[in-house]
Structures are given as structure tokens and as C-alpha cells.
């Protein structure tokens, strides 16, 4: 597709469950970013991939959060033992180079009940 | 470390007023890029403008204009003759490119919510 695609668009899960959020970036974009956005807040950086490797994962809040990008394209954000505080919109973005703009997906709204 | 500050949390104006959204950034790199994004109520982040650290020329695009001043580390955004459709949250962002460890990262401010009333 032409844009960044995120699936699912909405996810409701029970506290303690495991979830996976998927991001399909724009073809050819080597940089991929995950952000978390809570209501009324700005995008909070989680992790940034350059190719297959995580160039910066300093934003991951704890070891329940993990992300992979095994082939340098699609990325999956994995959250173990979900907590109600994990409820937020998870945004994915990609860009071709550091000097270009990032394109965002529509986000996945995660609700932990 | 890189940081973006948008001190204005919310701004409310009446249609046709001019409004300026402030953005102050911090970086140790000499090469960096600044961005503005708009997030309308629909939620999708929409790119507005990119500026690199070597280009201090101000830019105008229709009713939008941007003022980049390295001396004050600011990259402010002005909407002239605001319209109701301008109502959104606006984010300023910074990306370093100088190889200082956070090269390539893209950090956002907390945003300014603009409400334009008819």
C-alpha cells in the first residue's frame, strides 16, 4: 500500500494477556518508529529501528515491551502481561532518511480491561 | 539529549485571528531537522513542514508561516486568518543527524491544542 498500515485498528484485551501490534511501513523506508500516545498527550517515543536492528530502544517503559523487525520491513510491537496503564494509541511511523519527514499510520487503540 | 518544548498547552482564538504556536528545542548536534505536524480530531498525524538546521530562511505556505531562529532555538508556527478547520493539536518535532548517539531519533513536543471558534 501507499501508506503506513497498522493492524489491528482497535484491540481490547484483558489485564495480564499478551498482545501483538503490527506495523507495515512504506516500502523502502529503512527507519521505523513506535510511539505511544495517551489522551491529551504528545507521541511518546518507544523504539526506533534502522533496518532490522533497534537503533534506540530507550523509550520502552519496561521489559514487558518488546519489538522486532526481522526482515527490515514489517515490525511487531509485543506487550506481555498487559496492564490497564498500557491503554493508549500506539502509533507507527516510517521514513526514508533522517532528513525526511516521517509518515504515520492510523494507530492501534489498545484498551486493557 | 534532544528535547522539544511546546509551552502552550491550549490556545483558543476566534476565526480570522492570527495565532502563533511556539516551539523551543534543545540539541547538541549542529545538524538537525525540525518538523511540524498537525493532528486533527480524526487522530492521524499529518506532516506540515520540515526545516534543516542550516536553513534559517523563513517559509510561508498560504496562511501558514514558520519562523526558525537558531539563536533562540525556536521554530515557531503562525497561522494567519485562522479558520475553524485549523482546530487541531499541533506538534513540533526534532531529529538529530550528527551522529551524537541519538542520530535518526524523532522526538515530539507535548503539543498545542488550537481551538478556532466561529
mmCIF file with all atom_site columns, C-alpha atoms in Angstrom:
data_model
loop_
_atom_site.group_PDB
_atom_site.id
_atom_site.type_symbol
_atom_site.label_atom_id
_atom_site.label_alt_id
_atom_site.label_comp_id
_atom_site.label_asym_id
_atom_site.label_entity_id
_atom_site.label_seq_id
_atom_site.pdbx_PDB_ins_code
_atom_site.Cartn_x
_atom_site.Cartn_y
_atom_site.Cartn_z
_atom_site.occupancy
_atom_site.B_iso_or_equiv
_atom_site.pdbx_formal_charge
_atom_site.auth_seq_id
_atom_site.auth_comp_id
_atom_site.auth_asym_id
_atom_site.auth_atom_id
_atom_site.pdbx_PDB_model_num
ATOM 1   C CA . UNK A 1 1   ? 0.000   0.000   0.000  1.00 0.00 ? 1   UNK A CA 1
ATOM 2   C CA . UNK A 1 2   ? 0.952   3.641   -0.306 1.00 0.00 ? 2   UNK A CA 1
ATOM 3   C CA . UNK A 1 3   ? 0.928   4.493   3.378  1.00 0.00 ? 3   UNK A CA 1
ATOM 4   C CA . UNK A 1 4   ? 1.866   3.086   6.757  1.00 0.00 ? 4   UNK A CA 1
ATOM 5   C CA . UNK A 1 5   ? -0.567  0.402   7.773  1.00 0.00 ? 5   UNK A CA 1
ATOM 6   C CA . UNK A 1 6   ? -1.239  -0.667  11.333 1.00 0.00 ? 6   UNK A CA 1
ATOM 7   C CA . UNK A 1 7   ? -3.276  -3.627  12.460 1.00 0.00 ? 7   UNK A CA 1
ATOM 8   C CA . UNK A 1 8   ? -5.496  -4.073  14.277 1.00 0.00 ? 8   UNK A CA 1
ATOM 9   C CA . UNK A 1 9   ? -7.049  -0.633  14.458 1.00 0.00 ? 9   UNK A CA 1
ATOM 10  C CA . UNK A 1 10  ? -8.587  -1.485  17.801 1.00 0.00 ? 10  UNK A CA 1
ATOM 11  C CA . UNK A 1 11  ? -7.656  -4.092  20.355 1.00 0.00 ? 11  UNK A CA 1
ATOM 12  C CA . UNK A 1 12  ? -9.393  -4.850  23.627 1.00 0.00 ? 12  UNK A CA 1
ATOM 13  C CA . UNK A 1 13  ? -7.634  -7.275  25.914 1.00 0.00 ? 13  UNK A CA 1
ATOM 14  C CA . UNK A 1 14  ? -7.860  -8.429  29.467 1.00 0.00 ? 14  UNK A CA 1
ATOM 15  C CA . UNK A 1 15  ? -5.318  -7.466  32.035 1.00 0.00 ? 15  UNK A CA 1
ATOM 16  C CA . UNK A 1 16  ? -2.453  -9.926  32.084 1.00 0.00 ? 16  UNK A CA 1
ATOM 17  C CA . UNK A 1 17  ? -2.835  -11.037 28.476 1.00 0.00 ? 17  UNK A CA 1
ATOM 18  C CA . UNK A 1 18  ? -0.241  -10.829 25.718 1.00 0.00 ? 18  UNK A CA 1
ATOM 19  C CA . UNK A 1 19  ? -0.799  -8.633  22.648 1.00 0.00 ? 19  UNK A CA 1
ATOM 20  C CA . UNK A 1 20  ? 0.941   -8.034  19.349 1.00 0.00 ? 20  UNK A CA 1
ATOM 21  C CA . UNK A 1 21  ? 0.565   -4.893  17.291 1.00 0.00 ? 21  UNK A CA 1
ATOM 22  C CA . UNK A 1 22  ? 1.671   -4.874  13.691 1.00 0.00 ? 22  UNK A CA 1
ATOM 23  C CA . UNK A 1 23  ? 3.098   -2.105  11.532 1.00 0.00 ? 23  UNK A CA 1
ATOM 24  C CA . UNK A 1 24  ? 3.633   -2.306  7.792  1.00 0.00 ? 24  UNK A CA 1
ATOM 25  C CA . UNK A 1 25  ? 5.762   0.685   6.746  1.00 0.00 ? 25  UNK A CA 1
ATOM 26  C CA . UNK A 1 26  ? 6.025   2.395   3.409  1.00 0.00 ? 26  UNK A CA 1
ATOM 27  C CA . UNK A 1 27  ? 8.037   0.244   1.051  1.00 0.00 ? 27  UNK A CA 1
ATOM 28  C CA . UNK A 1 28  ? 11.698  1.180   1.017  1.00 0.00 ? 28  UNK A CA 1
ATOM 29  C CA . UNK A 1 29  ? 11.631  3.134   4.260  1.00 0.00 ? 29  UNK A CA 1
ATOM 30  C CA . UNK A 1 30  ? 14.548  1.955   6.353  1.00 0.00 ? 30  UNK A CA 1
ATOM 31  C CA . UNK A 1 31  ? 13.601  3.806   9.539  1.00 0.00 ? 31  UNK A CA 1
ATOM 32  C CA . UNK A 1 32  ? 10.604  2.708   11.587 1.00 0.00 ? 32  UNK A CA 1
ATOM 33  C CA . UNK A 1 33  ? 9.350   4.221   14.827 1.00 0.00 ? 33  UNK A CA 1
ATOM 34  C CA . UNK A 1 34  ? 6.905   3.180   17.511 1.00 0.00 ? 34  UNK A CA 1
ATOM 35  C CA . UNK A 1 35  ? 5.207   5.732   19.724 1.00 0.00 ? 35  UNK A CA 1
ATOM 36  C CA . UNK A 1 36  ? 2.563   5.598   22.412 1.00 0.00 ? 36  UNK A CA 1
ATOM 37  C CA . UNK A 1 37  ? 0.033   8.390   22.712 1.00 0.00 ? 37  UNK A CA 1
ATOM 38  C CA . UNK A 1 38  ? -2.241  8.786   25.686 1.00 0.00 ? 38  UNK A CA 1
ATOM 39  C CA . UNK A 1 39  ? -5.252  11.070  25.636 1.00 0.00 ? 39  UNK A CA 1
ATOM 40  C CA . UNK A 1 40  ? -4.205  14.715  25.539 1.00 0.00 ? 40  UNK A CA 1
ATOM 41  C CA . UNK A 1 41  ? -0.520  13.905  25.298 1.00 0.00 ? 41  UNK A CA 1
ATOM 42  C CA . UNK A 1 42  ? 2.097   14.017  22.585 1.00 0.00 ? 42  UNK A CA 1
ATOM 43  C CA . UNK A 1 43  ? 3.553   10.915  20.948 1.00 0.00 ? 43  UNK A CA 1
ATOM 44  C CA . UNK A 1 44  ? 5.864   9.256   23.455 1.00 0.00 ? 44  UNK A CA 1
ATOM 45  C CA . UNK A 1 45  ? 8.848   7.627   21.797 1.00 0.00 ? 45  UNK A CA 1
ATOM 46  C CA . UNK A 1 46  ? 9.215   3.894   22.391 1.00 0.00 ? 46  UNK A CA 1
ATOM 47  C CA . UNK A 1 47  ? 11.678  2.434   19.908 1.00 0.00 ? 47  UNK A CA 1
ATOM 48  C CA . UNK A 1 48  ? 13.329  3.222   16.605 1.00 0.00 ? 48  UNK A CA 1
ATOM 49  C CA . UNK A 1 49  ? 14.571  0.715   14.031 1.00 0.00 ? 49  UNK A CA 1
ATOM 50  C CA . UNK A 1 50  ? 17.104  1.342   11.330 1.00 0.00 ? 50  UNK A CA 1
ATOM 51  C CA . UNK A 1 51  ? 16.778  -1.648  9.071  1.00 0.00 ? 51  UNK A CA 1
ATOM 52  C CA . UNK A 1 52  ? 16.436  -4.804  11.150 1.00 0.00 ? 52  UNK A CA 1
ATOM 53  C CA . UNK A 1 53  ? 18.149  -3.521  14.250 1.00 0.00 ? 53  UNK A CA 1
ATOM 54  C CA . UNK A 1 54  ? 16.837  -1.384  17.059 1.00 0.00 ? 54  UNK A CA 1
ATOM 55  C CA . UNK A 1 55  ? 18.873  1.822   16.872 1.00 0.00 ? 55  UNK A CA 1
ATOM 56  C CA . UNK A 1 56  ? 17.314  3.209   20.037 1.00 0.00 ? 56  UNK A CA 1
ATOM 57  C CA . UNK A 1 57  ? 15.008  1.348   22.429 1.00 0.00 ? 57  UNK A CA 1
ATOM 58  C CA . UNK A 1 58  ? 15.411  3.728   25.331 1.00 0.00 ? 58  UNK A CA 1
ATOM 59  C CA . UNK A 1 59  ? 11.730  4.607   25.309 1.00 0.00 ? 59  UNK A CA 1
ATOM 60  C CA . UNK A 1 60  ? 10.431  1.150   26.086 1.00 0.00 ? 60  UNK A CA 1
ATOM 61  C CA . UNK A 1 61  ? 8.918   1.551   29.561 1.00 0.00 ? 61  UNK A CA 1
ATOM 62  C CA . UNK A 1 62  ? 9.898   -1.860  30.930 1.00 0.00 ? 62  UNK A CA 1
ATOM 63  C CA . UNK A 1 63  ? 10.748  -5.398  29.928 1.00 0.00 ? 63  UNK A CA 1
ATOM 64  C CA . UNK A 1 64  ? 7.127   -6.256  29.203 1.00 0.00 ? 64  UNK A CA 1
ATOM 65  C CA . UNK A 1 65  ? 7.521   -4.314  25.967 1.00 0.00 ? 65  UNK A CA 1
ATOM 66  C CA . UNK A 1 66  ? 9.470   -5.714  23.058 1.00 0.00 ? 66  UNK A CA 1
ATOM 67  C CA . UNK A 1 67  ? 9.583   -5.007  19.332 1.00 0.00 ? 67  UNK A CA 1
ATOM 68  C CA . UNK A 1 68  ? 11.049  -6.781  16.336 1.00 0.00 ? 68  UNK A CA 1
ATOM 69  C CA . UNK A 1 69  ? 11.621  -6.073  12.698 1.00 0.00 ? 69  UNK A CA 1
ATOM 70  C CA . UNK A 1 70  ? 13.213  -9.290  11.429 1.00 0.00 ? 70  UNK A CA 1
ATOM 71  C CA . UNK A 1 71  ? 13.364  -8.519  7.726  1.00 0.00 ? 71  UNK A CA 1
ATOM 72  C CA . UNK A 1 72  ? 13.683  -4.778  7.860  1.00 0.00 ? 72  UNK A CA 1
ATOM 73  C CA . UNK A 1 73  ? 10.123  -4.168  6.800  1.00 0.00 ? 73  UNK A CA 1
ATOM 74  C CA . UNK A 1 74  ? 7.131   -5.173  8.938  1.00 0.00 ? 74  UNK A CA 1
ATOM 75  C CA . UNK A 1 75  ? 7.508   -4.601  12.652 1.00 0.00 ? 75  UNK A CA 1
ATOM 76  C CA . UNK A 1 76  ? 5.657   -6.087  15.589 1.00 0.00 ? 76  UNK A CA 1
ATOM 77  C CA . UNK A 1 77  ? 5.327   -4.481  18.999 1.00 0.00 ? 77  UNK A CA 1
ATOM 78  C CA . UNK A 1 78  ? 4.764   -7.078  21.677 1.00 0.00 ? 78  UNK A CA 1
ATOM 79  C CA . UNK A 1 79  ? 3.389   -6.403  25.128 1.00 0.00 ? 79  UNK A CA 1
ATOM 80  C CA . UNK A 1 80  ? 3.388   -9.106  27.763 1.00 0.00 ? 80  UNK A CA 1
ATOM 81  C CA . UNK A 1 81  ? 1.245   -9.237  30.896 1.00 0.00 ? 81  UNK A CA 1
ATOM 82  C CA . UNK A 1 82  ? -0.710  -6.168  29.862 1.00 0.00 ? 82  UNK A CA 1
ATOM 83  C CA . UNK A 1 83  ? -1.747  -3.661  32.486 1.00 0.00 ? 83  UNK A CA 1
ATOM 84  C CA . UNK A 1 84  ? -4.544  -1.101  32.445 1.00 0.00 ? 84  UNK A CA 1
ATOM 85  C CA . UNK A 1 85  ? -1.914  1.625   32.239 1.00 0.00 ? 85  UNK A CA 1
ATOM 86  C CA . UNK A 1 86  ? -0.850  0.278   28.851 1.00 0.00 ? 86  UNK A CA 1
ATOM 87  C CA . UNK A 1 87  ? -4.117  1.514   27.373 1.00 0.00 ? 87  UNK A CA 1
ATOM 88  C CA . UNK A 1 88  ? -3.266  4.095   24.719 1.00 0.00 ? 88  UNK A CA 1
ATOM 89  C CA . UNK A 1 89  ? -2.997  4.616   20.978 1.00 0.00 ? 89  UNK A CA 1
ATOM 90  C CA . UNK A 1 90  ? 0.134   3.016   19.611 1.00 0.00 ? 90  UNK A CA 1
ATOM 91  C CA . UNK A 1 91  ? 1.478   4.835   16.585 1.00 0.00 ? 91  UNK A CA 1
ATOM 92  C CA . UNK A 1 92  ? 3.912   3.596   13.990 1.00 0.00 ? 92  UNK A CA 1
ATOM 93  C CA . UNK A 1 93  ? 5.818   5.800   11.566 1.00 0.00 ? 93  UNK A CA 1
ATOM 94  C CA . UNK A 1 94  ? 8.374   5.259   8.854  1.00 0.00 ? 94  UNK A CA 1
ATOM 95  C CA . UNK A 1 95  ? 10.685  7.429   6.852  1.00 0.00 ? 95  UNK A CA 1
ATOM 96  C CA . UNK A 1 96  ? 13.248  7.026   4.121  1.00 0.00 ? 96  UNK A CA 1
ATOM 97  C CA . UNK A 1 97  ? 16.087  9.012   5.691  1.00 0.00 ? 97  UNK A CA 1
ATOM 98  C CA . UNK A 1 98  ? 16.819  11.047  8.789  1.00 0.00 ? 98  UNK A CA 1
ATOM 99  C CA . UNK A 1 99  ? 16.343  14.294  6.875  1.00 0.00 ? 99  UNK A CA 1
ATOM 100 C CA . UNK A 1 100 ? 12.885  13.421  5.558  1.00 0.00 ? 100 UNK A CA 1
ATOM 101 C CA . UNK A 1 101 ? 9.519   13.541  7.171  1.00 0.00 ? 101 UNK A CA 1
ATOM 102 C CA . UNK A 1 102 ? 8.021   10.565  8.917  1.00 0.00 ? 102 UNK A CA 1
ATOM 103 C CA . UNK A 1 103 ? 4.715   9.167   7.750  1.00 0.00 ? 103 UNK A CA 1
ATOM 104 C CA . UNK A 1 104 ? 2.351   7.878   10.384 1.00 0.00 ? 104 UNK A CA 1
ATOM 105 C CA . UNK A 1 105 ? -0.176  5.104   10.408 1.00 0.00 ? 105 UNK A CA 1
ATOM 106 C CA . UNK A 1 106 ? -3.650  5.476   11.820 1.00 0.00 ? 106 UNK A CA 1
ATOM 107 C CA . UNK A 1 107 ? -2.610  3.851   15.049 1.00 0.00 ? 107 UNK A CA 1
ATOM 108 C CA . UNK A 1 108 ? -3.827  0.919   17.114 1.00 0.00 ? 108 UNK A CA 1
ATOM 109 C CA . UNK A 1 109 ? -6.068  1.814   20.015 1.00 0.00 ? 109 UNK A CA 1
ATOM 110 C CA . UNK A 1 110 ? -5.264  -0.635  22.793 1.00 0.00 ? 110 UNK A CA 1
ATOM 111 C CA . UNK A 1 111 ? -7.664  -0.954  25.693 1.00 0.00 ? 111 UNK A CA 1
ATOM 112 C CA . UNK A 1 112 ? -6.761  -3.153  28.629 1.00 0.00 ? 112 UNK A CA 1
ATOM 113 C CA . UNK A 1 113 ? -9.745  -4.043  30.784 1.00 0.00 ? 113 UNK A CA 1
ATOM 114 C CA . UNK B 2 1   ? 19.984  14.963  24.797 1.00 0.00 ? 1   UNK B CA 1
ATOM 115 C CA . UNK B 2 2   ? 17.339  16.211  22.446 1.00 0.00 ? 2   UNK B CA 1
ATOM 116 C CA . UNK B 2 3   ? 14.209  17.856  23.771 1.00 0.00 ? 3   UNK B CA 1
ATOM 117 C CA . UNK B 2 4   ? 11.252  19.760  22.371 1.00 0.00 ? 4   UNK B CA 1
ATOM 118 C CA . UNK B 2 5   ? 9.169   22.131  24.470 1.00 0.00 ? 5   UNK B CA 1
ATOM 119 C CA . UNK B 2 6   ? 5.789   23.478  23.491 1.00 0.00 ? 6   UNK B CA 1
ATOM 120 C CA . UNK B 2 7   ? 4.869   25.673  26.421 1.00 0.00 ? 7   UNK B CA 1
ATOM 121 C CA . UNK B 2 8   ? 1.369   26.470  25.205 1.00 0.00 ? 8   UNK B CA 1
ATOM 122 C CA . UNK B 2 9   ? -0.919  23.612  26.136 1.00 0.00 ? 9   UNK B CA 1
ATOM 123 C CA . UNK B 2 10  ? -4.094  25.121  24.697 1.00 0.00 ? 10  UNK B CA 1
ATOM 124 C CA . UNK B 2 11  ? -4.919  28.191  22.672 1.00 0.00 ? 11  UNK B CA 1
ATOM 125 C CA . UNK B 2 12  ? -8.360  29.443  21.775 1.00 0.00 ? 12  UNK B CA 1
ATOM 126 C CA . UNK B 2 13  ? -8.949  32.102  19.142 1.00 0.00 ? 13  UNK B CA 1
ATOM 127 C CA . UNK B 2 14  ? -11.816 33.462  17.155 1.00 0.00 ? 14  UNK B CA 1
ATOM 128 C CA . UNK B 2 15  ? -11.917 32.851  13.433 1.00 0.00 ? 15  UNK B CA 1
ATOM 129 C CA . UNK B 2 16  ? -9.787  35.236  11.352 1.00 0.00 ? 16  UNK B CA 1
ATOM 130 C CA . UNK B 2 17  ? -7.422  35.951  14.199 1.00 0.00 ? 17  UNK B CA 1
ATOM 131 C CA . UNK B 2 18  ? -3.721  35.265  13.713 1.00 0.00 ? 18  UNK B CA 1
ATOM 132 C CA . UNK B 2 19  ? -2.156  32.775  16.092 1.00 0.00 ? 19  UNK B CA 1
ATOM 133 C CA . UNK B 2 20  ? 1.435   31.711  16.781 1.00 0.00 ? 20  UNK B CA 1
ATOM 134 C CA . UNK B 2 21  ? 2.392   28.345  18.211 1.00 0.00 ? 21  UNK B CA 1
ATOM 135 C CA . UNK B 2 22  ? 5.727   28.278  19.989 1.00 0.00 ? 22  UNK B CA 1
ATOM 136 C CA . UNK B 2 23  ? 8.376   25.570  19.821 1.00 0.00 ? 23  UNK B CA 1
ATOM 137 C CA . UNK B 2 24  ? 11.712  25.581  21.603 1.00 0.00 ? 24  UNK B CA 1
ATOM 138 C CA . UNK B 2 25  ? 14.195  22.777  21.127 1.00 0.00 ? 25  UNK B CA 1
ATOM 139 C CA . UNK B 2 26  ? 17.396  21.509  22.677 1.00 0.00 ? 26  UNK B CA 1
ATOM 140 C CA . UNK B 2 27  ? 20.143  19.637  20.873 1.00 0.00 ? 27  UNK B CA 1
ATOM 141 C CA . UNK B 2 28  ? 23.889  19.248  20.996 1.00 0.00 ? 28  UNK B CA 1
ATOM 142 C CA . UNK B 2 29  ? 24.157  18.464  17.316 1.00 0.00 ? 29  UNK B CA 1
ATOM 143 C CA . UNK B 2 30  ? 24.962  21.030  14.667 1.00 0.00 ? 30  UNK B CA 1
ATOM 144 C CA . UNK B 2 31  ? 22.972  19.105  12.070 1.00 0.00 ? 31  UNK B CA 1
ATOM 145 C CA . UNK B 2 32  ? 19.345  18.521  12.875 1.00 0.00 ? 32  UNK B CA 1
ATOM 146 C CA . UNK B 2 33  ? 15.880  18.722  11.408 1.00 0.00 ? 33  UNK B CA 1
ATOM 147 C CA . UNK B 2 34  ? 12.727  20.300  12.734 1.00 0.00 ? 34  UNK B CA 1
ATOM 148 C CA . UNK B 2 35  ? 9.181   19.365  11.855 1.00 0.00 ? 35  UNK B CA 1
ATOM 149 C CA . UNK B 2 36  ? 5.629   20.446  12.473 1.00 0.00 ? 36  UNK B CA 1
ATOM 150 C CA . UNK B 2 37  ? 2.738   18.010  12.421 1.00 0.00 ? 37  UNK B CA 1
ATOM 151 C CA . UNK B 2 38  ? -1.000  18.524  12.716 1.00 0.00 ? 38  UNK B CA 1
ATOM 152 C CA . UNK B 2 39  ? -3.311  16.053  14.447 1.00 0.00 ? 39  UNK B CA 1
ATOM 153 C CA . UNK B 2 40  ? -6.960  16.790  13.697 1.00 0.00 ? 40  UNK B CA 1
ATOM 154 C CA . UNK B 2 41  ? -9.759  15.192  15.713 1.00 0.00 ? 41  UNK B CA 1
ATOM 155 C CA . UNK B 2 42  ? -9.636  12.201  13.375 1.00 0.00 ? 42  UNK B CA 1
ATOM 156 C CA . UNK B 2 43  ? -6.322  11.321  15.013 1.00 0.00 ? 43  UNK B CA 1
ATOM 157 C CA . UNK B 2 44  ? -3.908  10.890  12.119 1.00 0.00 ? 44  UNK B CA 1
ATOM 158 C CA . UNK B 2 45  ? -0.682  12.848  12.289 1.00 0.00 ? 45  UNK B CA 1
ATOM 159 C CA . UNK B 2 46  ? -0.240  14.990  9.193  1.00 0.00 ? 46  UNK B CA 1
ATOM 160 C CA . UNK B 2 47  ? 3.139   16.386  8.174  1.00 0.00 ? 47  UNK B CA 1
ATOM 161 C CA . UNK B 2 48  ? 3.242   20.156  7.612  1.00 0.00 ? 48  UNK B CA 1
ATOM 162 C CA . UNK B 2 49  ? 6.846   21.258  7.216  1.00 0.00 ? 49  UNK B CA 1
ATOM 163 C CA . UNK B 2 50  ? 10.486  20.227  7.582  1.00 0.00 ? 50  UNK B CA 1
ATOM 164 C CA . UNK B 2 51  ? 13.416  22.562  8.182  1.00 0.00 ? 51  UNK B CA 1
ATOM 165 C CA . UNK B 2 52  ? 17.108  21.692  8.436  1.00 0.00 ? 52  UNK B CA 1
ATOM 166 C CA . UNK B 2 53  ? 19.493  23.424  10.801 1.00 0.00 ? 53  UNK B CA 1
ATOM 167 C CA . UNK B 2 54  ? 21.431  25.107  8.018  1.00 0.00 ? 54  UNK B CA 1
ATOM 168 C CA . UNK B 2 55  ? 18.449  26.835  6.506  1.00 0.00 ? 55  UNK B CA 1
ATOM 169 C CA . UNK B 2 56  ? 17.166  29.695  8.608  1.00 0.00 ? 56  UNK B CA 1
ATOM 170 C CA . UNK B 2 57  ? 15.077  31.187  5.878  1.00 0.00 ? 57  UNK B CA 1
ATOM 171 C CA . UNK B 2 58  ? 11.507  31.596  6.979  1.00 0.00 ? 58  UNK B CA 1
ATOM 172 C CA . UNK B 2 59  ? 8.853   29.890  4.957  1.00 0.00 ? 59  UNK B CA 1
ATOM 173 C CA . UNK B 2 60  ? 5.329   30.791  4.007  1.00 0.00 ? 60  UNK B CA 1
ATOM 174 C CA . UNK B 2 61  ? 2.748   28.423  2.616  1.00 0.00 ? 61  UNK B CA 1
ATOM 175 C CA . UNK B 2 62  ? -0.616  30.039  2.154  1.00 0.00 ? 62  UNK B CA 1
ATOM 176 C CA . UNK B 2 63  ? -1.882  31.037  5.582  1.00 0.00 ? 63  UNK B CA 1
ATOM 177 C CA . UNK B 2 64  ? 0.921   29.151  7.310  1.00 0.00 ? 64  UNK B CA 1
ATOM 178 C CA . UNK B 2 65  ? 4.342   30.539  8.063  1.00 0.00 ? 65  UNK B CA 1
ATOM 179 C CA . UNK B 2 66  ? 7.293   29.314  10.063 1.00 0.00 ? 66  UNK B CA 1
ATOM 180 C CA . UNK B 2 67  ? 9.978   31.309  11.846 1.00 0.00 ? 67  UNK B CA 1
ATOM 181 C CA . UNK B 2 68  ? 13.205  29.427  12.565 1.00 0.00 ? 68  UNK B CA 1
ATOM 182 C CA . UNK B 2 69  ? 15.729  31.167  14.810 1.00 0.00 ? 69  UNK B CA 1
ATOM 183 C CA . UNK B 2 70  ? 18.827  29.227  15.797 1.00 0.00 ? 70  UNK B CA 1
ATOM 184 C CA . UNK B 2 71  ? 19.917  31.971  18.189 1.00 0.00 ? 71  UNK B CA 1
ATOM 185 C CA . UNK B 2 72  ? 16.918  31.256  20.393 1.00 0.00 ? 72  UNK B CA 1
ATOM 186 C CA . UNK B 2 73  ? 16.492  27.586  19.415 1.00 0.00 ? 73  UNK B CA 1
ATOM 187 C CA . UNK B 2 74  ? 12.962  28.277  18.321 1.00 0.00 ? 74  UNK B CA 1
ATOM 188 C CA . UNK B 2 75  ? 10.824  27.151  15.421 1.00 0.00 ? 75  UNK B CA 1
ATOM 189 C CA . UNK B 2 76  ? 7.509   28.928  15.713 1.00 0.00 ? 76  UNK B CA 1
ATOM 190 C CA . UNK B 2 77  ? 4.440   28.395  13.577 1.00 0.00 ? 77  UNK B CA 1
ATOM 191 C CA . UNK B 2 78  ? 1.974   31.133  12.676 1.00 0.00 ? 78  UNK B CA 1
ATOM 192 C CA . UNK B 2 79  ? -1.462  30.708  11.190 1.00 0.00 ? 79  UNK B CA 1
ATOM 193 C CA . UNK B 2 80  ? -2.808  33.862  9.615  1.00 0.00 ? 80  UNK B CA 1
ATOM 194 C CA . UNK B 2 81  ? -6.550  34.479  9.450  1.00 0.00 ? 81  UNK B CA 1
ATOM 195 C CA . UNK B 2 82  ? -7.325  31.264  11.303 1.00 0.00 ? 82  UNK B CA 1
ATOM 196 C CA . UNK B 2 83  ? -10.271 29.117  10.292 1.00 0.00 ? 83  UNK B CA 1
ATOM 197 C CA . UNK B 2 84  ? -12.376 26.598  12.164 1.00 0.00 ? 84  UNK B CA 1
ATOM 198 C CA . UNK B 2 85  ? -10.751 23.811  10.132 1.00 0.00 ? 85  UNK B CA 1
ATOM 199 C CA . UNK B 2 86  ? -7.421  24.735  11.698 1.00 0.00 ? 86  UNK B CA 1
ATOM 200 C CA . UNK B 2 87  ? -8.674  23.363  15.011 1.00 0.00 ? 87  UNK B CA 1
ATOM 201 C CA . UNK B 2 88  ? -6.320  20.527  15.893 1.00 0.00 ? 88  UNK B CA 1
ATOM 202 C CA . UNK B 2 89  ? -3.373  19.606  18.040 1.00 0.00 ? 89  UNK B CA 1
ATOM 203 C CA . UNK B 2 90  ? -0.079  20.761  16.580 1.00 0.00 ? 90  UNK B CA 1
ATOM 204 C CA . UNK B 2 91  ? 3.204   19.039  17.344 1.00 0.00 ? 91  UNK B CA 1
ATOM 205 C CA . UNK B 2 92  ? 6.750   20.205  16.876 1.00 0.00 ? 92  UNK B CA 1
ATOM 206 C CA . UNK B 2 93  ? 9.430   17.523  16.455 1.00 0.00 ? 93  UNK B CA 1
ATOM 207 C CA . UNK B 2 94  ? 13.215  17.281  16.299 1.00 0.00 ? 94  UNK B CA 1
ATOM 208 C CA . UNK B 2 95  ? 15.529  14.797  14.647 1.00 0.00 ? 95  UNK B CA 1
ATOM 209 C CA . UNK B 2 96  ? 19.272  14.842  15.124 1.00 0.00 ? 96  UNK B CA 1
ATOM 210 C CA . UNK B 2 97  ? 21.585  13.760  12.337 1.00 0.00 ? 97  UNK B CA 1
ATOM 211 C CA . UNK B 2 98  ? 25.029  14.484  13.653 1.00 0.00 ? 98  UNK B CA 1
ATOM 212 C CA . UNK B 2 99  ? 25.902  11.024  14.933 1.00 0.00 ? 99  UNK B CA 1
ATOM 213 C CA . UNK B 2 100 ? 25.696  12.012  18.546 1.00 0.00 ? 100 UNK B CA 1
ATOM 214 C CA . UNK B 2 101 ? 24.134  8.788   19.679 1.00 0.00 ? 101 UNK B CA 1
ATOM 215 C CA . UNK B 2 102 ? 20.540  9.691   19.018 1.00 0.00 ? 102 UNK B CA 1
ATOM 216 C CA . UNK B 2 103 ? 21.020  10.066  15.309 1.00 0.00 ? 103 UNK B CA 1
ATOM 217 C CA . UNK B 2 104 ? 17.834  9.391   13.479 1.00 0.00 ? 104 UNK B CA 1
ATOM 218 C CA . UNK B 2 105 ? 15.586  9.533   16.500 1.00 0.00 ? 105 UNK B CA 1
ATOM 219 C CA . UNK B 2 106 ? 12.474  11.677  16.162 1.00 0.00 ? 106 UNK B CA 1
ATOM 220 C CA . UNK B 2 107 ? 11.272  13.352  19.337 1.00 0.00 ? 107 UNK B CA 1
ATOM 221 C CA . UNK B 2 108 ? 7.992   15.229  19.726 1.00 0.00 ? 108 UNK B CA 1
ATOM 222 C CA . UNK B 2 109 ? 6.844   18.011  21.972 1.00 0.00 ? 109 UNK B CA 1
ATOM 223 C CA . UNK B 2 110 ? 3.680   17.595  24.017 1.00 0.00 ? 110 UNK B CA 1
ATOM 224 C CA . UNK B 2 111 ? 1.645   19.561  21.527 1.00 0.00 ? 111 UNK B CA 1
ATOM 225 C CA . UNK B 2 112 ? -0.533  22.653  21.498 1.00 0.00 ? 112 UNK B CA 1
ATOM 226 C CA . UNK B 2 113 ? -4.265  22.254  21.150 1.00 0.00 ? 113 UNK B CA 1
ATOM 227 C CA . UNK B 2 114 ? -5.674  25.001  18.974 1.00 0.00 ? 114 UNK B CA 1
ATOM 228 C CA . UNK B 2 115 ? -9.375  25.761  19.037 1.00 0.00 ? 115 UNK B CA 1
ATOM 229 C CA . UNK B 2 116 ? -10.702 28.185  16.467 1.00 0.00 ? 116 UNK B CA 1
ATOM 230 C CA . UNK B 2 117 ? -14.209 29.363  17.233 1.00 0.00 ? 117 UNK B CA 1
ATOM 231 C CA . UNK B 2 118 ? -16.548 30.769  14.609 1.00 0.00 ? 118 UNK B CA 1
#
